[in-house]
Amino acid sequence: MTTGIWILGDQLHPQQTALATHWHNRHRVSVIFIESLEYAQQRPYHQQKLIFIWSAMRHFAAELRQQGWSVSYFPAAACFFDPLSHWIEENQISEIWMMAPSDRSFAEAIYQFPLPCKIIFTENNNFLWSREEFTQWQKGGKRWLMEDFYRQGRRKFQILMASDRPVGGTWNLDKENRRPPKKGESLQTPTPLRFIPDEITQSVIEQVKHLPFPTYGWAEPFGWGVTREQALQVRDRFVREILPTFGPYQDAMVTGEPTMWHSLLSVYLNIGLLQPLEVIRAAEEAYYERDLPLNSVEGFIRQILGWREYMQGIYQTWNRDFATMNWFQHTHPLPDFFWDSQKTEMNCLREVLQQVEKTGYAHHIQRLMVLANFALIAGCSPQEVKNWFHAAFIDAYDWVMQTNVMGMGLFADGGAIASKPYAASANYINKMSDYCRGCQYNPKKRIGEDACPFNYLYWNFLERHQEKLRSLHRMGMVLKNLHRMSESERVAIRQQAAEFLS
């Protein structure tokens, strides 16, 4: 009888717990990888996302073979169950070990497979906090604020700490990292590190381009790293060349600049090619060794040690289903232009959506304050929006889509994640980007033929939901501004919003 290890496409680290547990007996263990076409058809996934995951899986399988593991790989399998059954029978598998899936629903589904062997989950070490540790943290306080959790994480792992105090005397330097791009200013942004596809990746590219079911976006040019070695190169270049100037413009958006100073490391962290602590430590060491600006280093570390870990913890411990939440009862269909950027005349949306089509990537402010913001104030179905984000983004997985898109972006949870909706008019986009300069709509007009839809949709959103919004103490001032409008202007806003949405 043989022990087997099943490795999923977001568990591609040599020290992931199922592999690490059996490292010394690896010559007597059978490992399986499965590319499930059934799973790939759940959504019209971005072609680069499928290429990235499948190529990374194939490269990782080859590395394990070189290390002495016995590996069975099933490319383009119809489903998960048939290859699993065949592998179990052929290798006389008595128990399957696997690192616990990040996706709760998939973990539950695995237990429903009628397999003739035992399944054993090991701890998921793609994250720093276990579910039990996060639950214990929740029990220790009266509020579950991300800022409190982030500070506890700094203490727990001794990151940027001087004894029990934060280095520099301040926990959060976010106020220093919101500089907007100025007209005529040359930002001289870095060029992201890209890789030439090797033979394995080229083969996957051709496979994905000819899949017999709908997909999204462009397959080429493809330049993502697909091995741990390449992921480490991206990390090291970011820390060496980009991190020093990461902070000030991390919320800025500029035409033709899809990545700005962002690290792109979420892509590799979320499939296990990188581990969170090794990324955090590299940034911290660079701060001490090279005296880097603290606002840049702290801001970057907070995204991983604070935001990423917090979202995963909430997802794993929340006892309600984020996927069904809809606090505002929004039901409007997702506009067609989310699937085809050329169908909108709004320059900000077209710019970001075209970028996503080409690369499967947009940075966090483009996602939150352009895409999710529009979907929120337009009253789009949270479920449709979540599914689009999950399909479109190369680093999107269930644990982050439910918390970040449903919770933070769409406020579908009624405030479990954020204390108020991230809803904004065109004023925010005009301030933090140059998108409005090339647009036919006027970001300063609320109503009229050339008024920006972000304006009348925003005020219409506030009016439609003012009763619910009054319960959120941070919304008081903006609701007062709504009530200062004349009745005629509010009627015009309602009418123009209705015409746009129809």
PDB file of C-alpha atoms in Angstrom, residues 294-414:
ATOM      1  CA  LEU A 294      10.110  53.656   5.962  1.00  0.00           C
ATOM      2  CA  ASN A 295       6.830  54.670   4.302  1.00  0.00           C
ATOM      3  CA  SER A 296       7.660  52.495   1.277  1.00  0.00           C
ATOM      4  CA  VAL A 297       8.799  49.474   3.274  1.00  0.00           C
ATOM      5  CA  GLU A 298       6.015  49.658   5.874  1.00  0.00           C
ATOM      6  CA  GLY A 299       3.372  50.196   3.198  1.00  0.00           C
ATOM      7  CA  PHE A 300       4.523  47.158   1.248  1.00  0.00           C
ATOM      8  CA  ILE A 301       4.800  44.903   4.306  1.00  0.00           C
ATOM      9  CA  ARG A 302       1.319  45.967   5.464  1.00  0.00           C
ATOM     10  CA  GLN A 303      -0.170  44.675   2.202  1.00  0.00           C
ATOM     11  CA  ILE A 304       1.106  41.164   2.976  1.00  0.00           C
ATOM     12  CA  LEU A 305       1.314  40.939   6.767  1.00  0.00           C
ATOM     13  CA  GLY A 306      -1.860  42.973   7.288  1.00  0.00           C
ATOM     14  CA  TRP A 307      -4.266  42.911   4.361  1.00  0.00           C
ATOM     15  CA  ARG A 308      -3.473  39.484   2.842  1.00  0.00           C
ATOM     16  CA  GLU A 309      -3.401  37.607   6.127  1.00  0.00           C
ATOM     17  CA  TYR A 310      -6.501  39.387   7.443  1.00  0.00           C
ATOM     18  CA  MET A 311      -8.569  38.587   4.349  1.00  0.00           C
ATOM     19  CA  GLN A 312      -7.591  34.927   4.521  1.00  0.00           C
ATOM     20  CA  GLY A 313      -8.349  34.767   8.233  1.00  0.00           C
ATOM     21  CA  ILE A 314     -11.811  36.306   7.848  1.00  0.00           C
ATOM     22  CA  TYR A 315     -12.589  34.002   4.925  1.00  0.00           C
ATOM     23  CA  GLN A 316     -11.602  30.865   6.831  1.00  0.00           C
ATOM     24  CA  THR A 317     -13.352  31.740  10.109  1.00  0.00           C
ATOM     25  CA  TRP A 318     -16.487  33.601   8.971  1.00  0.00           C
ATOM     26  CA  ASN A 319     -19.443  31.371   9.785  1.00  0.00           C
ATOM     27  CA  ARG A 320     -21.689  32.839   7.086  1.00  0.00           C
ATOM     28  CA  ASP A 321     -21.407  32.465   3.327  1.00  0.00           C
ATOM     29  CA  PHE A 322     -19.925  35.588   1.781  1.00  0.00           C
ATOM     30  CA  ALA A 323     -20.870  34.294  -1.653  1.00  0.00           C
ATOM     31  CA  THR A 324     -24.614  34.831  -1.065  1.00  0.00           C
ATOM     32  CA  MET A 325     -24.465  38.226   0.674  1.00  0.00           C
ATOM     33  CA  ASN A 326     -26.136  41.258  -0.900  1.00  0.00           C
ATOM     34  CA  TRP A 327     -26.722  43.947   1.746  1.00  0.00           C
ATOM     35  CA  PHE A 328     -27.912  46.572  -0.755  1.00  0.00           C
ATOM     36  CA  GLN A 329     -29.990  44.015  -2.698  1.00  0.00           C
ATOM     37  CA  HIS A 330     -28.255  44.964  -5.947  1.00  0.00           C
ATOM     38  CA  THR A 331     -29.371  42.935  -8.972  1.00  0.00           C
ATOM     39  CA  HIS A 332     -28.299  44.903 -12.062  1.00  0.00           C
ATOM     40  CA  PRO A 333     -26.481  42.708 -14.613  1.00  0.00           C
ATOM     41  CA  LEU A 334     -22.771  43.308 -15.104  1.00  0.00           C
ATOM     42  CA  PRO A 335     -22.394  45.549 -18.185  1.00  0.00           C
ATOM     43  CA  ASP A 336     -21.077  43.922 -21.367  1.00  0.00           C
ATOM     44  CA  PHE A 337     -18.084  46.247 -21.421  1.00  0.00           C
ATOM     45  CA  PHE A 338     -16.538  44.339 -18.533  1.00  0.00           C
ATOM     46  CA  TRP A 339     -16.008  41.545 -21.064  1.00  0.00           C
ATOM     47  CA  ASP A 340     -15.158  43.891 -23.960  1.00  0.00           C
ATOM     48  CA  SER A 341     -13.452  47.159 -23.034  1.00  0.00           C
ATOM     49  CA  GLN A 342     -14.249  48.799 -26.351  1.00  0.00           C
ATOM     50  CA  LYS A 343     -17.954  48.886 -25.483  1.00  0.00           C
ATOM     51  CA  THR A 344     -17.570  51.770 -22.998  1.00  0.00           C
ATOM     52  CA  GLU A 345     -16.810  55.409 -23.703  1.00  0.00           C
ATOM     53  CA  MET A 346     -15.742  56.068 -20.114  1.00  0.00           C
ATOM     54  CA  ASN A 347     -11.990  56.462 -20.417  1.00  0.00           C
ATOM     55  CA  CYS A 348     -11.099  55.268 -16.905  1.00  0.00           C
ATOM     56  CA  LEU A 349     -13.033  52.032 -17.315  1.00  0.00           C
ATOM     57  CA  ARG A 350     -11.797  51.449 -20.853  1.00  0.00           C
ATOM     58  CA  GLU A 351      -8.180  52.035 -19.823  1.00  0.00           C
ATOM     59  CA  VAL A 352      -8.291  49.616 -16.888  1.00  0.00           C
ATOM     60  CA  LEU A 353     -10.396  46.955 -18.606  1.00  0.00           C
ATOM     61  CA  GLN A 354      -8.202  46.988 -21.700  1.00  0.00           C
ATOM     62  CA  GLN A 355      -5.197  46.483 -19.448  1.00  0.00           C
ATOM     63  CA  VAL A 356      -6.905  43.506 -17.758  1.00  0.00           C
ATOM     64  CA  GLU A 357      -7.740  41.972 -21.142  1.00  0.00           C
ATOM     65  CA  LYS A 358      -4.077  42.113 -22.164  1.00  0.00           C
ATOM     66  CA  THR A 359      -2.425  41.006 -18.918  1.00  0.00           C
ATOM     67  CA  GLY A 360      -4.915  39.630 -16.367  1.00  0.00           C
ATOM     68  CA  TYR A 361      -3.664  42.292 -13.958  1.00  0.00           C
ATOM     69  CA  ALA A 362      -4.605  45.666 -12.490  1.00  0.00           C
ATOM     70  CA  HIS A 363      -3.264  47.144  -9.275  1.00  0.00           C
ATOM     71  CA  HIS A 364      -5.352  47.483  -6.116  1.00  0.00           C
ATOM     72  CA  ILE A 365      -6.638  51.033  -6.626  1.00  0.00           C
ATOM     73  CA  GLN A 366      -7.693  50.313 -10.207  1.00  0.00           C
ATOM     74  CA  ARG A 367      -9.616  47.320  -8.917  1.00  0.00           C
ATOM     75  CA  LEU A 368     -11.164  48.997  -5.871  1.00  0.00           C
ATOM     76  CA  MET A 369     -11.794  52.591  -6.950  1.00  0.00           C
ATOM     77  CA  VAL A 370     -12.521  52.159 -10.661  1.00  0.00           C
ATOM     78  CA  LEU A 371     -13.928  48.674 -11.280  1.00  0.00           C
ATOM     79  CA  ALA A 372     -15.531  47.749  -7.939  1.00  0.00           C
ATOM     80  CA  ASN A 373     -16.560  51.353  -7.287  1.00  0.00           C
ATOM     81  CA  PHE A 374     -18.442  51.501 -10.592  1.00  0.00           C
ATOM     82  CA  ALA A 375     -20.106  48.141  -9.975  1.00  0.00           C
ATOM     83  CA  LEU A 376     -21.175  49.255  -6.488  1.00  0.00           C
ATOM     84  CA  ILE A 377     -22.734  52.598  -7.405  1.00  0.00           C
ATOM     85  CA  ALA A 378     -24.316  51.122 -10.550  1.00  0.00           C
ATOM     86  CA  GLY A 379     -26.069  48.500  -8.395  1.00  0.00           C
ATOM     87  CA  CYS A 380     -24.526  45.470 -10.102  1.00  0.00           C
ATOM     88  CA  SER A 381     -25.145  42.010  -8.694  1.00  0.00           C
ATOM     89  CA  PRO A 382     -22.328  41.212  -6.226  1.00  0.00           C
ATOM     90  CA  GLN A 383     -22.300  37.617  -7.406  1.00  0.00           C
ATOM     91  CA  GLU A 384     -21.805  38.598 -11.057  1.00  0.00           C
ATOM     92  CA  VAL A 385     -19.081  41.065 -10.122  1.00  0.00           C
ATOM     93  CA  LYS A 386     -17.268  38.525  -7.956  1.00  0.00           C
ATOM     94  CA  ASN A 387     -17.367  35.932 -10.724  1.00  0.00           C
ATOM     95  CA  TRP A 388     -15.935  38.415 -13.208  1.00  0.00           C
ATOM     96  CA  PHE A 389     -13.079  39.371 -10.878  1.00  0.00           C
ATOM     97  CA  HIS A 390     -12.385  35.692 -10.200  1.00  0.00           C
ATOM     98  CA  ALA A 391     -12.261  34.905 -13.914  1.00  0.00           C
ATOM     99  CA  ALA A 392     -10.387  38.013 -15.044  1.00  0.00           C
ATOM    100  CA  PHE A 393      -7.479  38.391 -12.613  1.00  0.00           C
ATOM    101  CA  ILE A 394      -4.423  36.184 -12.667  1.00  0.00           C
ATOM    102  CA  ASP A 395      -4.026  36.321  -8.870  1.00  0.00           C
ATOM    103  CA  ALA A 396      -7.711  35.843  -7.988  1.00  0.00           C
ATOM    104  CA  TYR A 397      -8.885  32.953  -5.804  1.00  0.00           C
ATOM    105  CA  ASP A 398     -12.012  32.271  -3.793  1.00  0.00           C
ATOM    106  CA  TRP A 399     -10.536  33.358  -0.439  1.00  0.00           C
ATOM    107  CA  VAL A 400      -9.680  36.810  -1.711  1.00  0.00           C
ATOM    108  CA  MET A 401     -12.627  37.333  -4.066  1.00  0.00           C
ATOM    109  CA  GLN A 402     -15.225  36.765  -1.378  1.00  0.00           C
ATOM    110  CA  THR A 403     -13.605  38.999   1.225  1.00  0.00           C
ATOM    111  CA  ASN A 404     -12.060  41.676  -0.967  1.00  0.00           C
ATOM    112  CA  VAL A 405     -14.634  41.959  -3.766  1.00  0.00           C
ATOM    113  CA  MET A 406     -17.840  41.010  -1.932  1.00  0.00           C
ATOM    114  CA  GLY A 407     -16.814  42.611   1.356  1.00  0.00           C
ATOM    115  CA  MET A 408     -14.487  45.531   0.772  1.00  0.00           C
ATOM    116  CA  GLY A 409     -15.329  46.394  -2.838  1.00  0.00           C
ATOM    117  CA  LEU A 410     -19.112  45.918  -2.900  1.00  0.00           C
ATOM    118  CA  PHE A 411     -20.006  46.150   0.813  1.00  0.00           C
ATOM    119  CA  ALA A 412     -22.265  43.140   0.256  1.00  0.00           C
ATOM    120  CA  ASP A 413     -21.512  41.986   3.812  1.00  0.00           C
ATOM    121  CA  GLY A 414     -22.973  45.154   5.360  1.00  0.00           C
TER     122      GLY A 414
END
